[in-house]
Coordinates of C-alpha atoms in Angstrom, one line a residue:
M1 CA 135.2 80.8 -30.9
N2 CA 138.3 81.2 -33.1
R3 CA 141.4 83.2 -32.3
R4 CA 140.3 86.1 -34.5
S5 CA 137.1 86.5 -32.5
A6 CA 138.9 86.4 -29.2
L7 CA 141.3 89.2 -30.4
T8 CA 138.3 91.3 -31.4
L9 CA 136.9 91.0 -27.9
A10 CA 140.2 91.9 -26.4
A11 CA 140.3 95.1 -28.5
A12 CA 136.8 95.9 -27.3
F13 CA 137.9 95.7 -23.7
A14 CA 140.5 98.3 -24.4
A15 CA 138.0 100.8 -25.9
G16 CA 136.5 103.8 -24.1
L17 CA 139.8 105.4 -23.4
A18 CA 139.3 108.7 -25.3
G19 CA 139.3 111.9 -23.3
C20 CA 142.1 110.9 -20.8
G21 CA 144.9 111.4 -23.3
I22 CA 145.1 107.7 -23.9
P23 CA 143.8 106.9 -27.4
D24 CA 141.6 104.0 -28.1
E25 CA 142.8 103.1 -31.6
T26 CA 145.4 100.6 -30.5
E27 CA 144.5 97.0 -31.0
V28 CA 145.9 93.5 -30.3
R29 CA 147.5 92.2 -33.5
T30 CA 145.5 89.5 -35.2
V31 CA 147.8 86.7 -36.2
G32 CA 145.3 84.5 -37.9
E33 CA 142.8 81.9 -37.1
G34 CA 143.2 79.7 -34.0
P35 CA 145.9 77.1 -34.6
E36 CA 145.2 73.5 -35.4
P37 CA 146.5 71.2 -32.6
G38 CA 150.3 71.2 -33.0
L39 CA 150.6 74.3 -35.1
A40 CA 151.7 76.2 -32.0
T41 CA 154.7 73.9 -31.7
S42 CA 158.0 74.3 -33.4
G43 CA 157.3 71.6 -36.0
A44 CA 159.8 69.3 -34.2
V45 CA 157.2 66.9 -32.7
G46 CA 158.7 63.4 -32.2
L47 CA 162.2 64.9 -32.0
E48 CA 164.5 62.8 -29.7
P49 CA 168.1 63.5 -28.8
P50 CA 170.9 61.9 -31.0
K51 CA 172.2 58.5 -30.0
R52 CA 175.8 58.2 -28.7
E53 CA 176.9 56.2 -31.7
S54 CA 176.1 59.0 -34.1
A55 CA 178.7 61.4 -32.6
A56 CA 181.4 62.0 -35.3
T57 CA 183.7 64.2 -33.1
E58 CA 184.5 64.5 -29.4
P59 CA 182.7 67.9 -29.1
E60 CA 179.7 66.3 -30.8
F61 CA 179.8 63.5 -28.2
V62 CA 179.8 66.0 -25.4
Q63 CA 176.9 67.9 -26.9
Y64 CA 174.9 64.6 -27.4
Y65 CA 175.7 63.6 -23.8
L66 CA 174.3 66.9 -22.5
S67 CA 171.1 66.2 -24.5
A68 CA 170.6 62.5 -23.6
A69 CA 168.3 63.2 -20.6
A70 CA 165.8 65.0 -22.8
G71 CA 162.5 63.4 -23.5
E72 CA 160.1 61.3 -21.6
A73 CA 161.2 61.4 -17.9
D74 CA 160.8 57.8 -17.1
K75 CA 163.5 56.8 -19.6
A76 CA 165.9 59.8 -18.9
Y77 CA 168.4 57.9 -16.8
A78 CA 168.5 54.9 -19.2
R79 CA 169.3 57.3 -22.1
V80 CA 172.2 58.9 -20.0
Q81 CA 173.5 55.5 -19.1
K82 CA 174.2 54.7 -22.7
F83 CA 176.9 57.4 -22.7
L84 CA 178.8 55.8 -19.8
A85 CA 181.1 52.8 -19.8
P86 CA 179.4 49.7 -18.4
N87 CA 181.2 49.9 -15.1
L88 CA 180.0 53.4 -14.5
Q89 CA 176.3 53.1 -15.4
N90 CA 175.2 52.5 -11.8
R91 CA 176.1 56.1 -11.1
I92 CA 172.9 57.2 -12.9
K93 CA 169.9 55.0 -12.2
D94 CA 166.5 55.1 -10.7
K95 CA 166.5 54.9 -6.9
P96 CA 163.6 53.6 -4.8
G97 CA 161.5 56.5 -3.4
E98 CA 163.4 59.2 -5.4
A99 CA 161.8 61.2 -8.2
V100 CA 163.5 61.8 -11.6
A101 CA 165.8 64.8 -11.3
I102 CA 167.4 66.3 -14.4
H103 CA 169.9 69.1 -13.7
V104 CA 169.7 71.9 -16.2
V105 CA 172.9 73.9 -16.8
H106 CA 174.1 76.8 -18.9
V107 CA 177.4 75.6 -20.5
L108 CA 179.8 78.5 -20.3
S109 CA 182.8 76.7 -21.8
T110 CA 183.9 73.3 -22.9
D111 CA 187.6 72.3 -22.9
I112 CA 188.8 68.9 -24.3
A113 CA 192.4 68.0 -23.8
L114 CA 194.3 64.8 -24.8
V115 CA 195.5 62.9 -21.7
G116 CA 197.3 59.6 -22.1
G117 CA 195.4 58.3 -25.1
A118 CA 192.0 59.5 -23.8
S119 CA 190.4 62.9 -23.7
K120 CA 189.6 64.9 -20.5
V121 CA 186.6 67.1 -20.8
T122 CA 186.1 70.1 -18.5
L123 CA 182.7 71.9 -18.5
K124 CA 182.3 75.3 -16.9
V125 CA 178.6 75.7 -16.1
E126 CA 176.0 77.7 -14.3
Q127 CA 173.5 75.6 -12.4
V128 CA 170.0 76.6 -13.6
G129 CA 167.7 74.3 -11.7
V130 CA 166.2 70.8 -11.6
L131 CA 163.7 69.6 -14.2
N132 CA 161.3 67.1 -12.8
A133 CA 158.8 64.6 -14.3
F134 CA 156.0 67.2 -14.3
G135 CA 157.9 69.6 -16.5
Q136 CA 158.8 72.0 -13.7
I137 CA 162.3 73.5 -13.2
G138 CA 162.8 74.0 -9.5
P139 CA 165.7 75.6 -7.7
A140 CA 169.2 74.2 -8.3
T141 CA 170.4 71.7 -5.8
Q142 CA 174.0 71.3 -7.3
T143 CA 176.5 74.0 -6.4
T144 CA 179.4 72.8 -8.6
S145 CA 180.5 75.2 -11.3
S146 CA 182.5 72.7 -13.3
Y147 CA 182.5 69.0 -14.2
S148 CA 185.5 67.0 -15.4
F149 CA 185.4 63.6 -16.9
T150 CA 187.3 61.4 -19.4
I151 CA 186.0 60.0 -22.6
G152 CA 187.5 57.2 -24.6
V153 CA 186.8 53.7 -25.9
A154 CA 185.6 50.9 -23.5
E155 CA 185.8 47.2 -24.1
G156 CA 182.6 46.0 -25.7
T157 CA 181.4 49.4 -26.9
A158 CA 181.7 51.1 -30.2
G159 CA 182.5 54.8 -30.2
W160 CA 183.2 57.1 -27.3
V161 CA 181.9 56.6 -23.8
I162 CA 182.7 58.3 -20.5
I163 CA 185.3 56.0 -19.0
K164 CA 186.3 57.9 -15.8
D165 CA 184.7 60.4 -13.4
A166 CA 181.3 60.4 -14.9
P167 CA 179.0 63.0 -13.2
D168 CA 176.6 61.2 -10.8
V169 CA 173.6 63.3 -11.9
A170 CA 171.7 63.6 -15.2
L171 CA 172.9 66.8 -16.8
L172 CA 170.9 68.7 -19.5
S173 CA 172.2 71.7 -21.3
S174 CA 169.9 74.7 -21.6
E175 CA 170.5 74.4 -25.4
A176 CA 169.1 70.9 -25.3
L177 CA 166.2 72.1 -23.2
N178 CA 165.3 74.5 -25.9
N179 CA 165.8 72.0 -28.7
Y180 CA 163.9 69.0 -27.3
Y181 CA 161.1 70.5 -25.2
E182 CA 158.1 72.7 -26.0
Q183 CA 157.4 75.3 -23.4
R184 CA 153.8 75.5 -22.4
T185 CA 151.8 77.7 -20.0
L186 CA 149.5 76.2 -17.4
Y187 CA 147.2 78.4 -15.4
F188 CA 146.1 78.2 -11.7
W189 CA 143.6 80.4 -10.0
S190 CA 145.0 83.0 -7.7
A191 CA 144.4 82.5 -3.9
D192 CA 141.5 85.1 -4.1
E193 CA 140.1 83.3 -7.3
R194 CA 140.1 86.6 -9.2
V195 CA 142.6 85.8 -11.9
L196 CA 144.4 83.0 -13.5
V197 CA 148.2 82.9 -12.8
P198 CA 150.5 81.5 -15.5
D199 CA 153.0 78.7 -14.7
A200 CA 155.6 77.4 -17.2
R201 CA 156.0 73.8 -18.1
Y202 CA 158.3 71.9 -20.5
V203 CA 156.7 69.2 -22.6
P204 CA 159.1 66.7 -24.3
R205 CA 158.9 67.0 -28.1
A206 CA 159.3 63.3 -28.2
I207 CA 155.6 63.0 -27.1
S208 CA 153.1 62.9 -30.0
L209 CA 150.7 65.8 -30.7
E210 CA 147.8 63.5 -29.7
G211 CA 149.5 62.7 -26.4
Q212 CA 150.5 66.2 -25.4
P213 CA 147.1 67.4 -24.0
T214 CA 147.0 64.4 -21.7
E215 CA 150.6 65.0 -20.6
I216 CA 149.7 68.7 -19.8
L217 CA 146.6 67.6 -17.9
D218 CA 148.7 65.2 -15.8
M219 CA 151.2 68.0 -15.1
M220 CA 148.4 70.1 -13.7
I221 CA 146.9 67.3 -11.6
K222 CA 150.0 65.5 -10.3
G223 CA 152.6 68.2 -10.4
G224 CA 150.3 71.1 -9.3
P225 CA 151.6 74.7 -9.3
S226 CA 155.4 75.3 -9.1
P227 CA 156.4 75.5 -5.5
W228 CA 157.4 79.1 -5.6
L229 CA 153.9 80.1 -6.6
L230 CA 152.4 78.7 -3.5
P231 CA 150.6 80.1 -1.4
G232 CA 149.6 82.6 -4.1
V233 CA 147.6 80.2 -6.2
R234 CA 145.2 77.3 -5.7
P235 CA 146.0 73.8 -6.8
L236 CA 143.3 71.6 -8.3
P237 CA 141.1 70.1 -5.5
N238 CA 142.6 67.2 -3.5
G239 CA 142.0 63.9 -5.2
T240 CA 141.4 65.3 -8.7
D241 CA 142.3 62.8 -11.4
R242 CA 141.4 62.3 -15.0
T243 CA 139.1 59.4 -16.0
Q244 CA 140.4 59.2 -19.6
N245 CA 143.1 60.4 -22.0
V246 CA 142.3 63.7 -23.7
P247 CA 140.7 62.9 -27.0
D248 CA 139.5 65.0 -29.9
S249 CA 135.9 64.1 -30.5
A250 CA 134.6 63.8 -34.1
D251 CA 133.4 67.4 -34.2
D252 CA 136.9 68.8 -33.2
R253 CA 135.8 69.2 -29.6
L254 CA 138.5 68.6 -26.9
E255 CA 137.0 66.4 -24.2
I256 CA 138.3 66.4 -20.7
G257 CA 137.2 63.7 -18.3
L258 CA 137.8 64.2 -14.6
N259 CA 136.5 62.5 -11.5
A260 CA 134.0 63.9 -9.0
E261 CA 136.7 65.3 -6.7
A262 CA 137.6 67.8 -9.4
A263 CA 134.3 69.6 -8.8
Q264 CA 134.9 70.2 -5.2
G265 CA 135.4 73.8 -3.9
D266 CA 132.1 75.6 -3.5
G267 CA 130.4 72.6 -5.0
G268 CA 128.3 74.6 -7.4
Q269 CA 128.3 75.6 -11.1
A270 CA 130.6 78.6 -10.3
S271 CA 133.4 76.1 -9.3
I272 CA 133.0 74.1 -12.4
D273 CA 133.0 77.2 -14.6
R274 CA 136.3 78.3 -13.0
L275 CA 137.7 74.9 -13.7
G276 CA 136.6 75.0 -17.3
R277 CA 138.1 78.4 -18.0
Q278 CA 141.3 77.2 -16.3
L279 CA 141.5 74.1 -18.5
L280 CA 140.7 76.1 -21.6
W281 CA 143.5 78.6 -21.1
S282 CA 146.0 75.8 -20.2
L283 CA 145.1 73.7 -23.3
Q284 CA 144.6 76.7 -25.6
P285 CA 147.1 75.6 -28.3
Y286 CA 145.2 72.3 -28.7
V287 CA 141.6 73.6 -28.8
R288 CA 140.0 73.8 -32.3
T289 CA 136.4 74.8 -31.5
D290 CA 135.7 74.3 -27.8
L291 CA 136.4 72.2 -24.7
E292 CA 133.9 69.9 -23.1
L293 CA 134.3 69.1 -19.4
R294 CA 133.0 65.8 -18.2
I295 CA 132.7 65.3 -14.5
D296 CA 132.4 61.7 -13.3
G297 CA 131.4 60.6 -16.8
Q298 CA 128.7 63.2 -17.2
A299 CA 129.0 65.9 -19.8
N300 CA 128.8 69.2 -17.9
K301 CA 129.5 72.1 -20.1
A302 CA 131.3 73.2 -23.3
F303 CA 133.7 76.1 -22.8
V304 CA 134.6 78.5 -25.6
E305 CA 136.8 81.6 -25.8
D306 CA 134.2 84.1 -24.8
N307 CA 134.2 87.2 -22.5
D308 CA 134.3 85.1 -19.3
Y309 CA 137.3 83.2 -20.7
L310 CA 139.1 86.4 -21.5
A311 CA 138.3 88.2 -18.3
A312 CA 140.0 85.4 -16.3
N313 CA 143.4 86.4 -17.7
P314 CA 144.2 90.1 -17.5
A315 CA 147.1 89.6 -19.9
H316 CA 144.6 89.4 -22.8
L317 CA 144.3 93.2 -22.7
L318 CA 148.0 93.7 -23.7
I319 CA 148.2 95.3 -27.1
E320 CA 150.6 95.1 -30.0
T321 CA 151.8 98.8 -30.0
P322 CA 151.8 100.2 -26.5
E323 CA 152.0 103.9 -25.6
R324 CA 155.6 104.9 -24.9
F325 CA 156.9 107.8 -22.8
A326 CA 160.2 109.1 -21.6
I327 CA 161.5 111.8 -19.2
Y328 CA 163.2 114.8 -21.0
Q329 CA 164.6 117.7 -19.0
G330 CA 162.5 116.6 -16.0
K331 CA 159.2 116.4 -17.9
I332 CA 157.1 113.4 -19.2
Y333 CA 156.7 113.4 -23.0
R334 CA 155.2 110.9 -25.4
L335 CA 157.5 109.1 -27.9
A336 CA 156.9 109.1 -31.6
S337 CA 156.9 105.3 -31.6
S338 CA 153.5 105.5 -29.8
P339 CA 150.3 104.9 -31.8
N340 CA 149.5 107.8 -34.1
G341 CA 153.0 109.1 -33.8
G342 CA 152.5 110.0 -30.2
T343 CA 150.5 113.1 -31.0
A344 CA 147.7 112.5 -28.5
P345 CA 147.8 114.8 -25.5
L346 CA 149.2 113.7 -22.2
P347 CA 146.7 112.3 -19.7
K348 CA 145.0 115.2 -17.9
V349 CA 146.3 114.1 -14.5
L350 CA 149.7 115.2 -15.7
L351 CA 148.6 118.7 -16.9
G352 CA 147.8 120.2 -13.5
E353 CA 150.0 123.1 -12.3
G354 CA 153.3 122.0 -11.0
V355 CA 152.7 118.3 -11.7
N356 CA 154.9 117.6 -14.8
Q357 CA 158.2 118.9 -13.5
N358 CA 161.3 117.6 -11.8
I359 CA 160.2 114.0 -12.7
A360 CA 162.9 111.3 -12.3
A361 CA 160.7 108.2 -13.1
A362 CA 157.1 107.5 -13.7
A363 CA 154.5 104.8 -14.2
L364 CA 151.1 104.9 -15.9
A365 CA 148.6 102.0 -15.9
R366 CA 145.0 101.5 -16.9
E367 CA 142.4 98.9 -16.2
P368 CA 138.8 98.6 -17.4
T369 CA 136.3 98.7 -14.4
G370 CA 132.6 98.9 -14.0
Q371 CA 132.9 102.7 -13.9
G372 CA 135.0 102.9 -17.1
V373 CA 138.8 102.8 -17.7
L374 CA 140.8 103.7 -14.6
L375 CA 144.1 105.4 -15.2
A376 CA 146.7 105.3 -12.3
T377 CA 149.7 107.6 -12.1
A378 CA 152.8 107.3 -10.0
L379 CA 155.6 109.9 -10.2
V380 CA 159.0 109.9 -8.6
V381 CA 159.9 113.6 -8.1
Q382 CA 163.4 114.8 -7.5
Q383 CA 163.6 117.3 -4.7
Q384 CA 166.2 119.8 -3.7
G385 CA 169.3 118.2 -2.2
Q386 CA 169.0 115.2 -4.6
R387 CA 166.4 113.4 -2.6
F388 CA 163.2 111.8 -4.0
R389 CA 159.5 111.8 -3.1
L390 CA 156.6 109.8 -4.5
R391 CA 153.3 111.4 -5.9
V392 CA 150.3 109.3 -7.0
G393 CA 146.8 109.8 -8.3
S394 CA 144.1 108.3 -10.5
G395 CA 141.0 109.1 -12.5
Y396 CA 138.5 108.1 -15.1
G397 CA 138.7 109.8 -18.5
D398 CA 139.1 113.6 -17.8
A399 CA 138.3 113.2 -14.1
G400 CA 140.9 113.0 -11.4
G401 CA 141.8 115.1 -8.5
P402 CA 145.2 116.5 -7.3
L403 CA 148.0 114.0 -6.8
A404 CA 148.8 112.8 -3.3
T405 CA 152.3 113.5 -2.1
G406 CA 154.3 111.2 0.1
P407 CA 155.4 112.6 3.5
R408 CA 158.9 111.2 3.3
T409 CA 161.9 111.7 1.0
Y410 CA 164.5 109.1 0.1
E411 CA 168.1 109.3 -1.0
R412 CA 167.4 106.8 -3.8
M413 CA 164.2 105.8 -5.5
G414 CA 163.6 103.5 -8.5
R415 CA 160.8 103.3 -11.0
P416 CA 157.4 102.7 -9.6
V417 CA 155.1 99.9 -10.8
W418 CA 151.4 99.2 -10.5
L419 CA 149.8 95.9 -9.4
K420 CA 146.8 95.2 -11.5
A421 CA 143.6 93.0 -11.2
P422 CA 142.6 95.1 -9.3
L423 CA 144.5 98.3 -10.0
D424 CA 144.7 99.6 -6.5
T425 CA 148.3 99.1 -5.3
G426 CA 151.8 100.0 -6.4
L427 CA 155.4 99.1 -5.6
V428 CA 158.6 101.1 -5.6
V429 CA 162.1 100.5 -4.4
A430 CA 163.6 103.2 -2.1
D431 CA 166.9 103.1 -0.3
G432 CA 167.3 99.4 -0.9
E433 CA 163.9 98.4 0.4
L434 CA 160.6 97.4 -1.3
Y435 CA 157.6 99.5 -0.4
R436 CA 153.9 99.5 -1.4
F437 CA 151.6 102.5 -1.9
A438 CA 147.9 102.8 -2.6
L439 CA 146.0 104.2 -5.6
N440 CA 145.5 107.7 -4.1
N441 CA 147.8 107.5 -1.1
A442 CA 151.6 108.0 -1.5
V443 CA 152.5 106.9 2.0
L444 CA 155.0 104.1 1.6
T445 CA 154.7 100.9 3.7
K446 CA 157.6 98.4 3.7
V447 CA 157.1 95.0 2.1
D448 CA 159.2 92.1 3.4
V449 CA 160.6 89.8 0.7
E450 CA 161.4 86.3 2.0
G451 CA 164.4 84.5 0.7
I452 CA 166.3 87.4 -0.8
A453 CA 169.6 88.7 0.4
G454 CA 171.1 92.1 -0.2
P455 CA 169.6 95.5 -0.9
I456 CA 166.8 95.5 -3.5
A457 CA 167.5 97.5 -6.6
D458 CA 164.6 97.0 -9.0
V459 CA 161.1 95.5 -9.2
G460 CA 158.8 94.5 -12.1
V461 CA 155.2 93.2 -12.0
A462 CA 153.6 90.5 -14.1
P463 CA 150.3 91.3 -15.9
D464 CA 148.3 89.1 -13.5
G465 CA 149.3 91.3 -10.5
R466 CA 150.2 88.1 -8.5
R467 CA 153.9 87.7 -9.3
I468 CA 156.8 90.1 -9.2
A469 CA 160.5 90.0 -10.2
V470 CA 163.1 91.8 -8.2
V471 CA 166.8 92.5 -8.3
A472 CA 168.7 92.2 -5.0
G473 CA 172.4 91.8 -4.4
G474 CA 173.1 91.7 -8.1
K475 CA 170.8 88.7 -8.6
A476 CA 167.3 88.4 -10.1
Y477 CA 164.4 86.6 -8.4
V478 CA 160.7 85.9 -9.1
A479 CA 158.2 85.6 -6.3
T480 CA 154.5 85.2 -5.7
V481 CA 152.3 88.0 -4.3
T482 CA 149.2 87.6 -2.2
R483 CA 146.9 90.7 -1.7
E484 CA 144.3 91.3 0.8
D485 CA 142.7 94.6 1.9
G486 CA 145.4 96.7 0.1
G487 CA 148.2 94.7 1.8
V488 CA 150.9 92.9 -0.1
E489 CA 152.8 89.8 1.0
V490 CA 155.7 88.5 -1.1
Q491 CA 156.8 84.8 -0.7
G492 CA 158.4 82.0 -2.5
A493 CA 161.4 83.9 -4.0
Q494 CA 163.3 81.8 -6.6
E495 CA 166.4 83.0 -8.3
V496 CA 166.4 83.3 -12.1
R497 CA 169.8 82.0 -13.3
A498 CA 170.4 83.3 -16.8
G499 CA 174.2 83.3 -17.3
L500 CA 174.4 86.8 -15.9
T501 CA 176.2 88.4 -12.9
D502 CA 175.8 91.9 -11.5
V503 CA 172.1 92.2 -12.5
T504 CA 170.8 95.8 -12.4
G505 CA 167.4 95.6 -14.0
V506 CA 164.4 93.3 -14.5
D507 CA 160.9 93.4 -16.0
W508 CA 158.3 91.1 -17.5
S509 CA 158.3 90.6 -21.2
G510 CA 155.6 87.9 -21.3
E511 CA 153.5 85.8 -19.0
T512 CA 156.4 83.4 -18.3
K513 CA 159.4 85.5 -19.5
V514 CA 161.5 88.3 -18.0
V515 CA 164.1 90.7 -19.4
L516 CA 167.3 91.1 -17.4
A517 CA 170.2 93.5 -17.6
G518 CA 173.5 92.3 -16.2
R519 CA 177.0 91.1 -17.1
D520 CA 177.4 88.1 -19.3
M521 CA 179.2 85.3 -17.5
K522 CA 180.9 84.1 -20.7
E523 CA 182.3 87.2 -22.2
G524 CA 182.0 89.8 -19.4
K525 CA 180.0 92.2 -21.5
I526 CA 176.9 94.1 -20.4
A527 CA 173.9 92.3 -21.8
V528 CA 170.1 92.8 -22.0
R529 CA 168.6 89.3 -22.2
Q530 CA 165.1 87.8 -22.4
V531 CA 164.8 84.5 -20.5
S532 CA 162.2 82.1 -19.2
L533 CA 161.3 82.7 -15.5
D534 CA 163.3 79.6 -14.5
G535 CA 166.3 80.8 -16.6
G536 CA 166.2 77.6 -18.7
I537 CA 165.6 79.2 -22.1
I538 CA 167.6 82.3 -23.2
E539 CA 165.9 84.0 -26.2
D540 CA 167.0 87.5 -27.2
Q541 CA 170.2 89.4 -26.3
Q542 CA 171.6 92.8 -26.8
T543 CA 175.1 93.7 -25.7
E544 CA 176.0 97.2 -24.4
P545 CA 179.3 99.0 -23.6
S546 CA 178.2 100.2 -20.2
Q547 CA 176.0 99.4 -17.2
I548 CA 172.2 99.6 -17.7
T549 CA 170.7 101.9 -15.1
H550 CA 167.0 101.6 -16.0
L551 CA 165.1 98.8 -17.7
V552 CA 161.4 98.4 -18.7
A553 CA 159.6 95.9 -20.9
Y554 CA 156.0 95.5 -22.2
P555 CA 154.7 91.9 -22.0
R556 CA 153.3 90.2 -25.1
S557 CA 149.7 89.1 -25.1
P558 CA 149.1 85.3 -24.8
L559 CA 146.7 85.7 -27.7
V560 CA 149.5 86.5 -30.1
V561 CA 150.7 83.2 -31.6
G562 CA 154.3 82.5 -32.5
P563 CA 157.7 83.8 -31.5
T564 CA 158.0 87.6 -31.1
P565 CA 160.9 89.8 -30.0
A566 CA 160.7 91.4 -26.6
M567 CA 159.5 95.1 -26.4
V568 CA 162.2 96.6 -24.2
M569 CA 163.4 100.1 -23.4
Y570 CA 166.4 101.0 -21.2
A571 CA 168.8 103.7 -20.2
R572 CA 172.6 103.8 -19.7
E573 CA 174.8 106.8 -19.1
D574 CA 172.9 109.8 -20.4
S575 CA 171.0 108.0 -23.3
S576 CA 167.9 105.8 -23.6
Y577 CA 167.2 103.1 -26.1
D578 CA 164.2 101.3 -27.6
L579 CA 165.1 97.8 -28.9
D580 CA 161.9 97.8 -30.9
G581 CA 162.8 101.1 -32.7
E582 CA 164.5 101.6 -36.0
N583 CA 167.4 103.6 -34.6
K584 CA 167.5 102.1 -31.1
L585 CA 168.8 105.4 -29.6
I586 CA 165.9 107.6 -28.5
E587 CA 166.8 110.9 -30.0
A588 CA 165.3 114.3 -29.1
S589 CA 163.4 114.1 -32.4
E590 CA 161.5 111.1 -31.0
V591 CA 160.4 113.1 -28.0
V592 CA 157.0 114.6 -29.2
G593 CA 156.7 118.2 -28.1
A594 CA 160.3 118.6 -26.9
P595 CA 161.7 122.1 -27.0
A596 CA 162.8 123.1 -30.5
D597 CA 166.4 123.7 -29.4
A598 CA 166.6 120.5 -27.4
P599 CA 170.0 118.7 -27.8
Q600 CA 170.0 115.2 -29.2
G601 CA 169.9 112.4 -26.7
G602 CA 169.1 113.2 -23.1
A603 CA 165.9 111.2 -22.8
T604 CA 165.8 109.3 -19.5
A605 CA 163.7 106.7 -17.7
P606 CA 161.5 105.6 -20.7
F607 CA 158.4 103.7 -19.8
F608 CA 155.3 102.0 -21.3
L609 CA 151.6 102.6 -20.4
M610 CA 150.7 99.3 -18.9
G611 CA 147.2 98.2 -19.9

């Protein structure tokens, strides 16, 4: 099945929404036919970092040195050694029993000063994390915020080398990570085997297109899921190994050969089917027609992008133009940037007497089920005395009973969010703690978050419903979520280091991307920044004059090929902004149905319909 057919199926899943105030005309954008292998790359396949001798200036030498580790991991240390004087090369070398470790840093500043006929280089950095041989960036193990070394000419070498105080680790700038690696998304089944959970990897662009599928398969088998995702996902069965490289067969079929251990689990066809869908999603950019899974040399089944494939990943339901809402004078209104100009009526659950008033923040989410499309509502209502209370409810189409009201009020309450797949649980931050609530029950139950220090200020949820991002103590973290019988357990928190301090907001803008609001470490300005979950790649940025108090994003569908800007809305001071809008500032004229005499500005707490 080609990409166009898959997108048509995704649009069909989103149908059946009429009658609940959520129109069904919105569709996933069709970007064209499925890509030929390699067309989903940047076009820089085979790209390797520059050699030391090609540096024409000292700043260029430093840039090339911070790129040298990029490429195939087994040669990383050898490439870095070439930038060191011969007597210093033993500082960077393979050590028995130790895995390759490349330390990724955001370079905040570079200072080069002439000292006694040589040049002293001082790098101010933020430690991002450690890139291993399996393309994973794990937590940073270095704490230093600066490196100083001297460059000059050494006997027997041509051009500059580091002649004194060479760092004893292999450094890689985040700029080089972006230039010399292709980010790919692997998938692992959630612990309950209901959905596939994305996991980012970095594939060296030095590897040929033909070799990349084999490299990715090895990353899945030998590297397994990123540690922070465990125990929320299942690795491949113990002992799994490939029996061949991944070739394209004569009829454009991608052939995957695995040993018998790969078919463990329940031992039946269901287990093999799950494995096939997992591989198809993980190797999606390289699949022309279908993927054939061979177990122990025997052809088992060909997998195509059909309904079962799509259903394994809830993110396929994400659409190009989502519904947008904002709070105006305490009420929820559609924004004109929604489909059909935002003229559709509000969902009926909001139209009951006394419901749509005194609203401080809200969340709407939908999910197809066997009974139709479920719409879930969560409202943060401002009470007298400046305290806040939660109200929740749900329904199918025009159905839906009265909203449940939480028994307790709080001094501070953030925006609520819904966990999907299944859509039965929500999260909200109140008075510095994370709480969960049920679909039709507003009683809040505290959720402990391991590995996070400081009061929690914000929470965002990934499309798969098995990962969250939180802000705590001015820092951003991602963590895995396990769910059982309505309960929520959060584990494996890992900090997202993205060149920001004083982080105030976080949300998911893609399967492996988040948007953060905080203060830029270089210039001190307030910034809204899209980054990879590990912080390694910084993509979009918007600077602002004052602190961001509310931030939401809408994730891009994995079926949309090619780079796309983040869909982000946020609020600061008394105004709200839509980065995807023509004017950015959400004026009263954008608030559909606002009072005729409404002053300009004043929209607060904008949000997307998640579904």
